[in-house]
Amino acid sequence: MFTDDLIQNGALRLTTDTDQAALVVFDRTTTGPCRRVTADFEMSCTPGADGFSFQILSTSSYGATGLGPFASAATPPTFLEEPALSHSLAIGFQIHDPYDYQNLGAHEVSLHWDGVELKKRMSSFDFRTGGFIPIHVEIEFVAGGAEASVSLAGNTVYDHEFIPGPEPFEARVAFGARTGSLSFISKLDNVKIDFLDPWTAFAAPVVVSLCDRVWISGKNQKSEKSARLPKNTAPWERILLRVRLAEPANKFDVLDRGMAFSVLENDELFEIARFITPFAQGGTWFADVTDFQALLRDVRQFRGFIDTPAPPEGGPLGSGWLLTADLLFFAGEPKWEAFHVENLWNGSPHYGDAEAPIASFFTERRPVIDPRAGRVKLRFVVTGHGQAPNTGNAAEFLKRGRMLAAEGNQIYNLLWRNDCYLNPVRPQSGTWQYSRAGWCPGSEAFPWEVDVTPLAKPGRPLVLNYTPDPYWNKSIDPANPARQWVASQLIAYRKVSPVSPVLEQIRGDSGLILRWPAWADHHALWSSSSDGEAVSAWTRVEQTPLVQSNFFVVFIPPGHETNRSYRLESVAAP
C-alpha cells in the first residue's frame, strides 16, 4: 500500500501494519549538480520490520517531478529499507536483520550507491523508540566519490565515510518505509533539504591496469605485472585500488581465501591492500591506497595474490577466481602528501607456539623520522588464521588484542570484527557471518591506524614495540597452525604547498581555447581594460567549462577573443 495523505499531528504516517510499502517523493528544487547535499528530518519508528530510507535520486534517470522509480503503485517496491536504485545515493535504516546471530539488536544504517549496498554499520543509538529522532545527513562529493556523514540524535554513525564512484549529479529526494510479516509504525516530520555549492564535475581518473581476468588457482596463485604509472605535477588527491573477482570456467573457489596486493620497491615488498574473498562468489571492492603514493610512481612491479589451493580443472574446491585489478589516480589539491613509506613488521608468524614464540618476530623497531615529516602515522593490517584443533579455534576465531608502545606510550586494540553479519556481500555459504580475528569473508581487511605525530621527532628514531596478548596453543595443527598475517608500515606526511594553476591559451583559426587543470578550484576571467590590476576590470568568462582529460576547457569563438586578456581566479576569492 502506498500512502500519500496520512497526516497525523502534522507528521506523515508511512507504515502502520504488515506488508506495506510507503513513500514520499519530492520534486526537484535546485537545477544542476551540487557539491553538497544536507538533509535534516525527524523519523519515528517502533520495533518490528523492516525499515526506512532516505534517497537522493538522479533526475537524469528518474525525472524532475512525479514518482520516478516508484511510478507503478500496483507493484510496491521491496527495497525501501535497503534502496537498490541505479544512479542514486541512499541511506538505509534497518530495524530487522535475519543474519544477526549474536542478537545484538537490529538498529543498522547502510550506505548505497548505484543500486549496491557498500557499507552497513550498527548505530550505537537504538532509534526504534517510537519517539521522533532527529537525523542529520550530509553528502559531499570529493575526488573519486563522495563522503557521507550520518548522525541520529547527535550520535555519529558515519563521519565523512568515503563512498567510491559517485560524481555530482542533479538530484531530488525521496523517503520510503516498508513492512513485511512484522509491522512497525513509522512517521516522518520536519524535513529540510539543501543542495549547496553548484558544481560541474571532477577530473576523470587516470586508470592503470594491473591485471585483467587472470585465472588465479592452486596452480598459479599470483599475478605479476610491471606497470608504468602516471606522472603528476602535484600530489594525487586520491588513489584507489579497484578489485573485481569473476567466476572461472570450472566454478568459484568454494571457500574464503586471503587476497593481497603489493608493490616491489628496491627488492622490498610493500603490501598496499588486503581482502578476504567471499565464499564461492565474486564482486567488486575498492581500497584507498593514497598513503602509498610515494611508491606508486614511475615503473613498478605489482603482485596480486590469492591463497587458493583450488585446481584450475575444478573439483570439490572449485577452480579459483578470475582476478581484475586497476589503480585509479585522481588529481586535486590535497593538504598533505604521504611522501615516505617504511615497512615495520611483515610476515606470518605462528601464534602460541612455544618453540617459535611470536615475540621473536615482533622485535623492537626504531625507524628514524624523516626531517621533512609534519605528520606520522603507523598502519597495521593483521588477520588471524588457523582453526581447530588449534587451542581456542585459533587464530581465525580467537578473540585477542595487541599492545602498541610508541616511545613507551601504550595503545591497546582488540583484533576482532563482530560485524561480519553486516557484510554487504550477503548472504554467502559457509560461516561468513561469524566474528573473526581482524577480517570478514568478502571484505577488505581494514587497517588499524595510529597517529604518533606528537611522539615522532624529526631526525630522531621512534622506538616501537608491538605485543600480542598472551596465548598458548596446546594442540598445534601442523597443516594449519595458529598464525597472524602481518603487514605494517610507518607513513610520513608533509604539507603540500599550494600550486598556482597555469592557464593555457591556445589560439587557432577556430578561435581561442582556454585550458587549466581540473583539480584547480578556479574560473577564467577576461578583461579588455588597460587597467589590468583593477578587480572591476575583470569579468567571468560566460562559457561553461567542459572537462576533458583532466583539464577544464573553454572554447572562445572567433572574434570574441579580440583585444582581451585572460587569467584565472580562485572560486573562493572575494
Short mmCIF file of N, CA and C in Angstrom, two decimals, residues 208-211 223-229 262-264 297-303:
data_model
loop_
_atom_site.label_atom_id
_atom_site.label_comp_id
_atom_site.label_asym_id
_atom_site.label_seq_id
_atom_site.Cartn_x
_atom_site.Cartn_y
_atom_site.Cartn_z
N VAL A 208 45.14 2.76 -14.44
CA VAL A 208 46.25 1.88 -14.81
C VAL A 208 45.84 0.45 -14.49
N SER A 209 45.87 -0.42 -15.48
CA SER A 209 45.51 -1.82 -15.29
C SER A 209 46.68 -2.60 -14.68
N LEU A 210 46.37 -3.37 -13.63
CA LEU A 210 47.38 -4.23 -13.01
C LEU A 210 47.21 -5.68 -13.45
N CYS A 211 45.98 -6.10 -13.69
CA CYS A 211 45.71 -7.43 -14.23
C CYS A 211 44.28 -7.45 -14.74
N SER A 223 49.47 -12.99 -9.74
CA SER A 223 49.53 -12.23 -10.98
C SER A 223 50.57 -11.15 -10.79
N GLU A 224 51.58 -11.13 -11.63
CA GLU A 224 52.64 -10.13 -11.51
C GLU A 224 52.75 -9.33 -12.80
N LYS A 225 52.91 -8.02 -12.65
CA LYS A 225 52.99 -7.15 -13.82
C LYS A 225 53.82 -5.93 -13.51
N SER A 226 54.62 -5.52 -14.49
CA SER A 226 55.33 -4.25 -14.41
C SER A 226 54.46 -3.19 -15.06
N ALA A 227 54.14 -2.12 -14.34
CA ALA A 227 53.23 -1.10 -14.84
C ALA A 227 53.90 0.27 -14.77
N ARG A 228 53.69 1.06 -15.83
CA ARG A 228 54.15 2.44 -15.83
C ARG A 228 53.04 3.31 -15.27
N LEU A 229 53.35 4.05 -14.21
CA LEU A 229 52.35 4.84 -13.50
C LEU A 229 52.39 6.29 -13.95
N SER A 262 50.48 -6.05 -3.60
CA SER A 262 51.74 -5.49 -3.13
C SER A 262 52.49 -4.84 -4.27
N VAL A 263 53.41 -3.95 -3.91
CA VAL A 263 54.29 -3.31 -4.88
C VAL A 263 55.73 -3.56 -4.44
N LEU A 264 56.60 -3.81 -5.42
CA LEU A 264 58.00 -4.10 -5.15
C LEU A 264 58.82 -2.83 -5.32
N ARG A 297 54.64 5.39 -8.39
CA ARG A 297 55.17 6.32 -9.39
C ARG A 297 56.18 5.58 -10.26
N ASP A 298 56.49 6.19 -11.42
CA ASP A 298 57.46 5.62 -12.36
C ASP A 298 57.00 4.22 -12.80
N VAL A 299 57.93 3.32 -12.97
CA VAL A 299 57.63 1.94 -13.36
C VAL A 299 57.77 1.06 -12.13
N ARG A 300 56.72 0.31 -11.81
CA ARG A 300 56.74 -0.52 -10.61
C ARG A 300 56.25 -1.93 -10.93
N GLN A 301 56.75 -2.88 -10.14
CA GLN A 301 56.32 -4.27 -10.25
C GLN A 301 55.21 -4.51 -9.22
N PHE A 302 54.07 -5.00 -9.70
CA PHE A 302 52.93 -5.25 -8.83
C PHE A 302 52.64 -6.74 -8.73
N ARG A 303 52.09 -7.12 -7.59
CA ARG A 303 51.74 -8.52 -7.37
C ARG A 303 50.35 -8.60 -6.75
#
